[in-house]
Amino acid sequence: MSATPVKVAVTGAAGNIGYSLLFRIAAGDLFGPDTPVELRLLEITPALKALEGVVMELDDCAFPTLAGVQIGDDAKKVFDGVNHALLVGAKPRGPGMERGDLLKDNGGIFGPQGKALNEVAADDIKVTVTGNPANTNALIAMSNAPDIPNERFTALTRLDHNRALAQLAAKLGVTVSDISQMSIWGNHSATQYPDLFHAQVGGKSAAEAVGDQDWIENTYIPTVAKRGAAIIDARGASSAASAASATIDHARDWQLGTGGKWVSMSVPSDGSYGVTEGIISSFPVTVADGKWSIVQGLEIDDFSRGKIDASVRELVSERDTVKELGLI
Ligand code: NAD
Ligand code: LMR
């Protein structure tokens, strides 16, 4: 095992996602069995006692990869020297709400956390925002951390990507490993666009393999885009284990690379594909040497153009709202 542990901060560590995420990280699922990790767990003061209980359970697992755990309610202490920050802590939506309805309540969390990361995180800090509305919260954190390069701020659309794979595999009777080049464009919201025109199955486009535009438009896209609400409806609480698993997939692939494979990440737009520069929007990306790159040169047909533009419009309006709220 290498000597220096990777320091991973998790916010909202006593919450539902935290309860799944921490054990996966501690077990070595982020960086593999040879890399020790030190957990830095941030919570609000009233949740610290519950968090102490979770830490007792982490101890009781005797994970060989877990090099240490620190907890606290002071972001500047908890984030000191961290290499990865997984910003999960935020309120989840309830039935009948859209994720954007959380902006007012949750937006205020991410400015101070961005500032704290700016002051004390390690030089190689990578930030993944899971707390909703994830894309715009990531924009808030990024805007409050002027010394950290913008490309180190990302938001989670990997859960949507994984949902898109699972729904397509079920439709075609194939396994998720038979599918490549899946992508989610836009916002982690009901306007997101899971793209079957670039996804490949058995050497042809997934849209061709499905051969049913009506199913794509009226069943597949809404099922993937509204899956979070369907889970809230069924479980009475928002997705937690699958969100933790996707957060691991995202951060692991960002650190270790994708070997040419496409994944979906919400990243600061450089204007590629006409997506407004500076907003944090989902794209197909590949990762090498710890750096993501937006897949370039794709042809975007009119149908996809309309879907991407609608989601980008929503992100621009969220950006304008947080600007008005003085959060960026
Ligand atoms: P939860 O309510 O169970 O836990 C949230 C935790 O965050 C609580 O323990 C709370 O005390 C803590 N918290 C609140 N403010 C904080 C702050 N300023 N600093 C540190 N901790 C703070 O919620 P959950 O189910 O774990 O979900 C967390 C967030 O993740 C929600 O916003 C949810 O909507 C979002 N989510 C995103 C995705 C995604 O794909 N991007 C998927 C699922 C859930
Ligand atoms: C999800 O996609 O499951 C989460 O973002 C939770 C939600 O509010 O839908």
Short mmCIF file of C-alpha atoms and ligand atoms in Angstrom, two decimals:
data_model
loop_
_atom_site.label_atom_id
_atom_site.label_comp_id
_atom_site.label_asym_id
_atom_site.label_seq_id
_atom_site.Cartn_x
_atom_site.Cartn_y
_atom_site.Cartn_z
CA MET A 1 0.00 0.00 0.00
CA SER A 2 1.31 3.47 -0.86
CA ALA A 3 2.37 5.53 2.17
CA THR A 4 0.50 8.81 1.75
CA PRO A 5 -3.26 8.60 2.18
CA VAL A 6 -5.52 10.49 -0.22
CA LYS A 7 -7.61 12.94 1.80
CA VAL A 8 -11.27 12.78 0.79
CA ALA A 9 -13.78 15.25 2.21
CA VAL A 10 -17.45 14.33 2.31
CA THR A 11 -20.07 16.89 3.33
CA GLY A 12 -23.47 15.88 4.67
CA ALA A 13 -21.70 12.79 5.94
CA ALA A 14 -24.43 11.86 8.44
CA GLY A 15 -27.11 11.89 5.74
CA ASN A 16 -28.61 9.12 3.66
CA ILE A 17 -26.12 9.23 0.80
CA GLY A 18 -23.28 9.54 3.31
CA TYR A 19 -24.35 6.33 5.00
CA SER A 20 -23.69 4.44 1.78
CA LEU A 21 -20.85 6.52 0.39
CA LEU A 22 -18.48 6.51 3.37
CA PHE A 23 -18.32 2.72 3.60
CA ARG A 24 -17.60 2.38 -0.13
CA ILE A 25 -14.79 4.94 0.03
CA ALA A 26 -13.34 3.40 3.20
CA ALA A 27 -13.44 -0.06 1.58
CA GLY A 28 -11.18 1.19 -1.24
CA ASP A 29 -13.79 1.55 -3.98
CA LEU A 30 -12.56 5.01 -4.99
CA PHE A 31 -8.86 4.45 -5.61
CA GLY A 32 -8.39 0.70 -5.25
CA PRO A 33 -7.05 -1.62 -2.56
CA ASP A 34 -3.52 -0.20 -2.60
CA THR A 35 -4.36 3.42 -1.84
CA PRO A 36 -5.14 4.38 1.75
CA VAL A 37 -7.75 7.09 2.25
CA GLU A 38 -8.26 9.56 5.06
CA LEU A 39 -11.86 10.69 5.47
CA ARG A 40 -12.68 14.30 6.39
CA LEU A 41 -16.34 14.54 7.26
CA LEU A 42 -18.26 17.81 7.44
CA GLU A 43 -21.68 18.16 9.04
CA ILE A 44 -23.79 20.85 10.63
CA THR A 45 -23.45 20.96 14.42
CA PRO A 46 -26.74 19.18 15.31
CA ALA A 47 -25.78 16.20 13.13
CA LEU A 48 -22.33 15.66 14.64
CA LYS A 49 -23.55 13.19 17.27
CA ALA A 50 -25.16 10.99 14.62
CA LEU A 51 -21.96 11.29 12.62
CA GLU A 52 -19.97 10.03 15.61
CA GLY A 53 -22.13 6.90 15.48
CA VAL A 54 -21.34 6.44 11.79
CA VAL A 55 -17.63 6.78 12.56
CA MET A 56 -17.98 4.07 15.22
CA GLU A 57 -19.40 1.82 12.53
CA LEU A 58 -16.57 2.71 10.15
CA ASP A 59 -14.11 1.71 12.89
CA ASP A 60 -15.97 -1.54 13.37
CA CYS A 61 -15.49 -2.49 9.72
CA ALA A 62 -11.67 -2.55 10.21
CA PHE A 63 -11.12 -1.52 6.58
CA PRO A 64 -7.40 -1.91 5.72
CA THR A 65 -7.62 1.09 3.32
CA LEU A 66 -9.02 3.49 5.92
CA ALA A 67 -6.07 5.49 7.27
CA GLY A 68 -8.04 7.89 9.48
CA VAL A 69 -11.26 9.83 10.00
CA GLN A 70 -11.75 13.42 11.14
CA ILE A 71 -15.14 14.99 11.65
CA GLY A 72 -16.27 18.56 12.29
CA ASP A 73 -18.60 21.44 11.54
CA ASP A 74 -15.91 23.93 10.45
CA ALA A 75 -15.27 23.69 6.72
CA LYS A 76 -11.86 25.36 6.98
CA LYS A 77 -10.63 22.70 9.39
CA VAL A 78 -12.25 19.74 7.69
CA PHE A 79 -11.10 20.73 4.16
CA ASP A 80 -7.51 21.42 5.20
CA GLY A 81 -5.22 19.71 2.66
CA VAL A 82 -7.99 17.65 1.01
CA ASN A 83 -7.38 16.19 -2.44
CA HIS A 84 -11.00 15.35 -3.26
CA ALA A 85 -14.12 17.05 -1.99
CA LEU A 86 -17.45 15.28 -2.44
CA LEU A 87 -20.04 17.96 -1.68
CA VAL A 88 -23.16 15.99 -0.84
CA GLY A 89 -24.58 17.91 2.13
CA ALA A 90 -27.79 19.71 1.11
CA LYS A 91 -31.50 19.30 1.52
CA PRO A 92 -33.17 16.72 -0.75
CA ARG A 93 -36.42 17.61 -2.53
CA GLY A 94 -39.73 16.14 -1.45
CA PRO A 95 -42.67 14.90 -3.54
CA GLY A 96 -43.95 17.41 -6.10
CA MET A 97 -40.81 19.57 -6.03
CA GLU A 98 -38.31 20.11 -8.84
CA ARG A 99 -34.61 20.13 -7.91
CA GLY A 100 -34.36 23.79 -8.90
CA ASP A 101 -36.83 24.59 -6.08
CA LEU A 102 -33.93 23.85 -3.71
CA LEU A 103 -31.76 26.66 -5.04
CA LYS A 104 -32.73 29.18 -2.40
CA ASP A 105 -32.24 26.81 0.54
CA ASN A 106 -29.18 24.95 -0.69
CA GLY A 107 -27.38 27.60 -2.73
CA GLY A 108 -26.18 29.31 0.44
CA ILE A 109 -24.23 26.20 1.49
CA PHE A 110 -21.91 26.16 -1.50
CA GLY A 111 -20.46 29.68 -1.43
CA PRO A 112 -18.83 29.30 2.00
CA GLN A 113 -17.65 25.79 1.12
CA GLY A 114 -16.09 27.09 -2.12
CA LYS A 115 -14.32 29.80 -0.14
CA ALA A 116 -13.03 27.31 2.43
CA LEU A 117 -11.73 25.00 -0.30
CA ASN A 118 -10.06 27.97 -1.95
CA GLU A 119 -8.20 28.74 1.26
CA VAL A 120 -7.16 25.35 2.56
CA ALA A 121 -7.54 22.50 0.04
CA ALA A 122 -4.52 20.78 -1.54
CA ASP A 123 -3.20 22.12 -4.85
CA ASP A 124 -4.59 19.10 -6.72
CA ILE A 125 -8.11 19.46 -5.28
CA LYS A 126 -10.95 17.96 -7.36
CA VAL A 127 -14.51 18.88 -6.40
CA THR A 128 -17.61 16.83 -7.15
CA VAL A 129 -21.00 18.28 -6.25
CA THR A 130 -23.84 15.82 -5.62
CA GLY A 131 -26.11 18.05 -3.46
CA ASN A 132 -29.00 19.46 -5.51
CA PRO A 133 -29.43 21.40 -7.69
CA ALA A 134 -25.99 19.97 -8.35
CA ASN A 135 -24.95 21.86 -11.49
CA THR A 136 -25.72 25.31 -10.15
CA ASN A 137 -24.37 24.51 -6.68
CA ALA A 138 -21.10 23.56 -8.39
CA LEU A 139 -21.19 26.90 -10.22
CA ILE A 140 -21.62 28.68 -6.87
CA ALA A 141 -18.70 26.80 -5.29
CA MET A 142 -16.52 27.47 -8.35
CA SER A 143 -17.35 31.16 -8.39
CA ASN A 144 -16.30 31.45 -4.75
CA ALA A 145 -12.93 29.76 -5.29
CA PRO A 146 -10.99 32.07 -7.60
CA ASP A 147 -7.61 30.39 -6.95
CA ILE A 148 -8.74 26.90 -7.88
CA PRO A 149 -8.81 26.25 -11.64
CA ASN A 150 -12.42 26.13 -12.86
CA GLU A 151 -11.99 22.69 -14.39
CA ARG A 152 -11.62 21.20 -10.91
CA PHE A 153 -15.33 21.85 -10.23
CA THR A 154 -17.79 19.28 -11.52
CA ALA A 155 -21.30 18.09 -10.76
CA LEU A 156 -22.82 14.64 -10.78
CA THR A 157 -24.74 13.45 -13.83
CA ARG A 158 -23.28 9.96 -13.59
CA LEU A 159 -26.41 8.71 -11.87
CA ASP A 160 -28.41 9.82 -14.91
CA HIS A 161 -25.80 8.18 -17.16
CA ASN A 162 -26.11 4.90 -15.23
CA ARG A 163 -29.91 5.12 -15.35
CA ALA A 164 -29.71 5.71 -19.11
CA LEU A 165 -27.55 2.59 -19.52
CA ALA A 166 -29.83 0.43 -17.38
CA GLN A 167 -33.06 1.50 -19.15
CA LEU A 168 -31.55 0.95 -22.60
CA ALA A 169 -30.07 -2.43 -21.66
CA ALA A 170 -33.49 -3.57 -20.37
CA LYS A 171 -35.21 -2.42 -23.59
CA LEU A 172 -32.76 -4.18 -25.90
CA GLY A 173 -32.19 -7.28 -23.75
CA VAL A 174 -28.44 -6.63 -23.60
CA THR A 175 -26.10 -5.98 -20.68
CA VAL A 176 -24.87 -2.52 -19.75
CA SER A 177 -21.38 -3.61 -20.87
CA ASP A 178 -22.70 -4.07 -24.41
CA ILE A 179 -23.41 -0.32 -24.58
CA SER A 180 -20.78 2.34 -25.25
CA GLN A 181 -20.73 6.08 -25.90
CA MET A 182 -23.68 6.86 -23.65
CA SER A 183 -24.05 10.53 -22.81
CA ILE A 184 -26.21 12.87 -20.77
CA TRP A 185 -26.31 16.49 -21.88
CA GLY A 186 -27.39 19.53 -19.87
CA ASN A 187 -28.73 19.78 -16.34
CA HIS A 188 -29.29 17.15 -13.64
CA SER A 189 -33.00 17.87 -13.88
CA ALA A 190 -36.09 16.88 -15.81
CA THR A 191 -34.70 18.75 -18.87
CA GLN A 192 -31.56 16.57 -19.14
CA TYR A 193 -31.01 14.85 -22.48
CA PRO A 194 -29.94 11.19 -22.53
CA ASP A 195 -28.59 10.80 -26.08
CA LEU A 196 -29.25 7.52 -27.92
CA PHE A 197 -28.01 8.89 -31.25
CA HIS A 198 -24.36 8.68 -30.26
CA ALA A 199 -24.65 5.68 -27.94
CA GLN A 200 -23.56 2.44 -29.60
CA VAL A 201 -24.84 -1.11 -29.19
CA GLY A 202 -23.35 -4.00 -31.18
CA GLY A 203 -21.66 -1.66 -33.67
CA LYS A 204 -24.70 0.50 -34.50
CA SER A 205 -26.31 3.54 -32.96
CA ALA A 206 -28.62 2.79 -30.04
CA ALA A 207 -31.38 4.84 -31.68
CA GLU A 208 -31.16 2.55 -34.73
CA ALA A 209 -31.05 -0.55 -32.54
CA VAL A 210 -34.21 0.61 -30.75
CA GLY A 211 -35.83 1.66 -34.06
CA ASP A 212 -38.71 3.49 -32.36
CA GLN A 213 -38.48 7.29 -32.14
CA ASP A 214 -41.79 7.46 -30.27
CA TRP A 215 -40.41 5.21 -27.50
CA ILE A 216 -37.22 7.29 -27.34
CA GLU A 217 -39.10 10.59 -27.05
CA ASN A 218 -42.09 9.60 -24.98
CA THR A 219 -40.87 6.73 -22.82
CA TYR A 220 -37.08 6.52 -22.63
CA ILE A 221 -36.10 10.17 -22.18
CA PRO A 222 -38.80 10.97 -19.58
CA THR A 223 -38.15 7.71 -17.68
CA VAL A 224 -34.45 8.52 -17.31
CA ALA A 225 -35.01 12.24 -16.66
CA LYS A 226 -37.74 11.69 -14.07
CA ARG A 227 -36.24 8.65 -12.37
CA GLY A 228 -35.29 10.65 -9.28
CA ALA A 229 -38.94 11.65 -8.76
CA ALA A 230 -40.11 8.05 -9.34
CA ILE A 231 -37.73 6.89 -6.59
CA ILE A 232 -38.93 9.59 -4.19
CA ASP A 233 -42.49 8.50 -4.94
CA ALA A 234 -41.74 4.81 -4.32
CA ARG A 235 -39.27 5.06 -1.44
CA GLY A 236 -40.55 8.17 0.27
CA ALA A 237 -36.95 9.44 0.19
CA SER A 238 -34.59 10.37 -2.57
CA SER A 239 -32.14 7.91 -4.11
CA ALA A 240 -29.22 7.27 -1.80
CA ALA A 241 -27.30 4.05 -2.52
CA SER A 242 -27.41 4.61 -6.28
CA ALA A 243 -26.39 8.25 -5.81
CA ALA A 244 -23.47 7.16 -3.64
CA SER A 245 -22.46 4.57 -6.22
CA ALA A 246 -22.57 7.13 -9.03
CA THR A 247 -20.54 9.59 -6.93
CA ILE A 248 -17.88 6.88 -6.55
CA ASP A 249 -17.97 6.15 -10.31
CA HIS A 250 -17.54 9.85 -11.10
CA ALA A 251 -14.68 10.57 -8.69
CA ARG A 252 -12.88 7.29 -9.42
CA ASP A 253 -12.99 7.81 -13.19
CA TRP A 254 -11.82 11.42 -12.78
CA GLN A 255 -8.83 10.28 -10.75
CA LEU A 256 -7.94 7.02 -12.50
CA GLY A 257 -9.11 7.76 -16.08
CA THR A 258 -11.64 6.13 -18.38
CA GLY A 259 -9.27 4.44 -20.85
CA GLY A 260 -11.00 6.16 -23.78
CA LYS A 261 -14.50 5.20 -22.58
CA TRP A 262 -17.13 7.97 -22.59
CA VAL A 263 -18.75 8.93 -19.32
CA SER A 264 -21.08 11.83 -18.49
CA MET A 265 -19.82 14.60 -16.23
CA SER A 266 -21.18 18.07 -15.62
CA VAL A 267 -18.21 20.37 -16.22
CA PRO A 268 -17.68 24.10 -16.83
CA SER A 269 -18.61 24.70 -20.46
CA ASP A 270 -15.97 26.08 -22.81
CA GLY A 271 -18.70 26.82 -25.35
CA SER A 272 -18.46 23.39 -27.02
CA TYR A 273 -21.63 22.42 -28.91
CA GLY A 274 -23.05 25.90 -28.40
CA VAL A 275 -23.44 25.37 -24.64
CA THR A 276 -23.18 28.77 -22.90
CA GLU A 277 -19.62 29.26 -21.70
CA GLY A 278 -19.11 29.14 -17.93
CA ILE A 279 -22.21 27.22 -16.87
CA ILE A 280 -21.72 23.71 -15.49
CA SER A 281 -23.42 21.42 -17.96
CA SER A 282 -23.27 17.70 -18.66
CA PHE A 283 -21.30 16.47 -21.66
CA PRO A 284 -19.84 13.22 -22.87
CA VAL A 285 -16.23 13.26 -21.61
CA THR A 286 -13.18 11.06 -21.49
CA VAL A 287 -10.61 11.31 -18.72
CA ALA A 288 -6.84 10.81 -18.91
CA ASP A 289 -4.10 11.79 -16.44
CA GLY A 290 -6.65 13.25 -14.02
CA LYS A 291 -8.07 15.65 -16.65
CA TRP A 292 -11.46 15.43 -18.32
CA SER A 293 -11.98 16.43 -21.97
CA ILE A 294 -15.29 17.00 -23.68
CA VAL A 295 -15.68 14.58 -26.59
CA GLN A 296 -15.39 16.74 -29.72
CA GLY A 297 -16.60 16.53 -33.30
CA LEU A 298 -20.03 15.00 -32.75
CA GLU A 299 -22.80 15.80 -35.19
CA ILE A 300 -25.85 17.15 -33.39
CA ASP A 301 -29.11 16.69 -35.30
CA ASP A 302 -32.14 18.97 -34.92
CA PHE A 303 -33.84 16.76 -32.34
CA SER A 304 -30.76 16.64 -30.11
CA ARG A 305 -30.11 20.36 -30.67
CA GLY A 306 -33.57 21.23 -29.35
CA LYS A 307 -33.15 19.04 -26.28
CA ILE A 308 -29.66 20.33 -25.43
CA ASP A 309 -30.73 23.95 -25.93
CA ALA A 310 -33.75 23.54 -23.61
CA SER A 311 -31.61 22.16 -20.79
CA VAL A 312 -28.97 24.84 -21.30
CA ARG A 313 -31.67 27.51 -21.13
CA GLU A 314 -32.68 26.14 -17.74
CA LEU A 315 -29.07 26.24 -16.52
CA VAL A 316 -28.69 29.82 -17.71
CA SER A 317 -31.84 30.78 -15.84
CA GLU A 318 -30.57 29.04 -12.66
CA ARG A 319 -27.31 30.95 -13.08
CA ASP A 320 -29.23 34.22 -13.39
CA THR A 321 -31.26 33.38 -10.27
CA VAL A 322 -28.17 32.74 -8.13
CA LYS A 323 -26.63 35.91 -9.52
CA GLU A 324 -29.70 37.83 -8.35
CA LEU A 325 -29.42 36.12 -4.95
CA GLY A 326 -25.82 37.37 -4.74
CA LEU A 327 -24.43 33.83 -4.56
CA ILE A 328 -22.05 34.20 -7.49
P1 NAD B 1 -30.06 13.89 3.73
O1 NAD B 1 -31.04 14.92 4.15
O2 NAD B 1 -30.26 12.49 4.17
O3 NAD B 1 -28.60 14.32 4.18
C1 NAD B 1 -28.10 15.59 3.95
C2 NAD B 1 -27.10 15.88 5.02
O4 NAD B 1 -26.47 17.12 4.72
C3 NAD B 1 -27.74 16.01 6.42
O5 NAD B 1 -27.09 15.12 7.32
C4 NAD B 1 -27.49 17.47 6.77
O6 NAD B 1 -27.25 17.67 8.16
C5 NAD B 1 -26.25 17.78 5.95
N1 NAD B 1 -26.01 19.21 5.72
C6 NAD B 1 -26.91 20.19 5.52
N2 NAD B 1 -26.29 21.37 5.40
C7 NAD B 1 -24.97 21.14 5.49
C8 NAD B 1 -23.82 21.96 5.45
N3 NAD B 1 -23.91 23.30 5.28
N4 NAD B 1 -22.62 21.38 5.59
C9 NAD B 1 -22.51 20.06 5.77
N5 NAD B 1 -23.56 19.21 5.84
C10 NAD B 1 -24.79 19.75 5.68
O7 NAD B 1 -29.97 13.97 2.14
P2 NAD B 1 -29.34 12.91 1.12
O8 NAD B 1 -30.38 11.93 0.73
O9 NAD B 1 -28.04 12.40 1.64
O10 NAD B 1 -29.10 13.85 -0.15
C11 NAD B 1 -28.16 14.90 -0.11
C12 NAD B 1 -28.27 15.76 -1.37
O11 NAD B 1 -27.93 15.01 -2.53
C13 NAD B 1 -29.68 16.31 -1.62
O12 NAD B 1 -29.59 17.65 -2.07
C14 NAD B 1 -30.19 15.41 -2.74
O13 NAD B 1 -31.21 16.01 -3.48
C15 NAD B 1 -28.92 15.22 -3.54
N6 NAD B 1 -28.90 14.11 -4.49
C16 NAD B 1 -28.26 14.32 -5.66
C17 NAD B 1 -28.18 13.29 -6.61
C18 NAD B 1 -27.48 13.51 -7.91
O14 NAD B 1 -27.52 12.62 -8.76
N7 NAD B 1 -26.83 14.64 -8.16
C19 NAD B 1 -28.74 12.05 -6.31
C20 NAD B 1 -29.38 11.87 -5.09
C21 NAD B 1 -29.46 12.91 -4.17
C1 LMR B 2 -31.96 11.83 -8.08
O1 LMR B 2 -31.79 12.05 -9.28
O2 LMR B 2 -32.33 10.72 -7.64
C2 LMR B 2 -31.65 12.93 -7.09
O3 LMR B 2 -31.26 14.09 -7.74
C3 LMR B 2 -32.74 13.15 -6.11
C4 LMR B 2 -33.90 13.88 -6.73
O4 LMR B 2 -34.31 14.90 -6.17
O5 LMR B 2 -34.38 13.43 -7.78
#
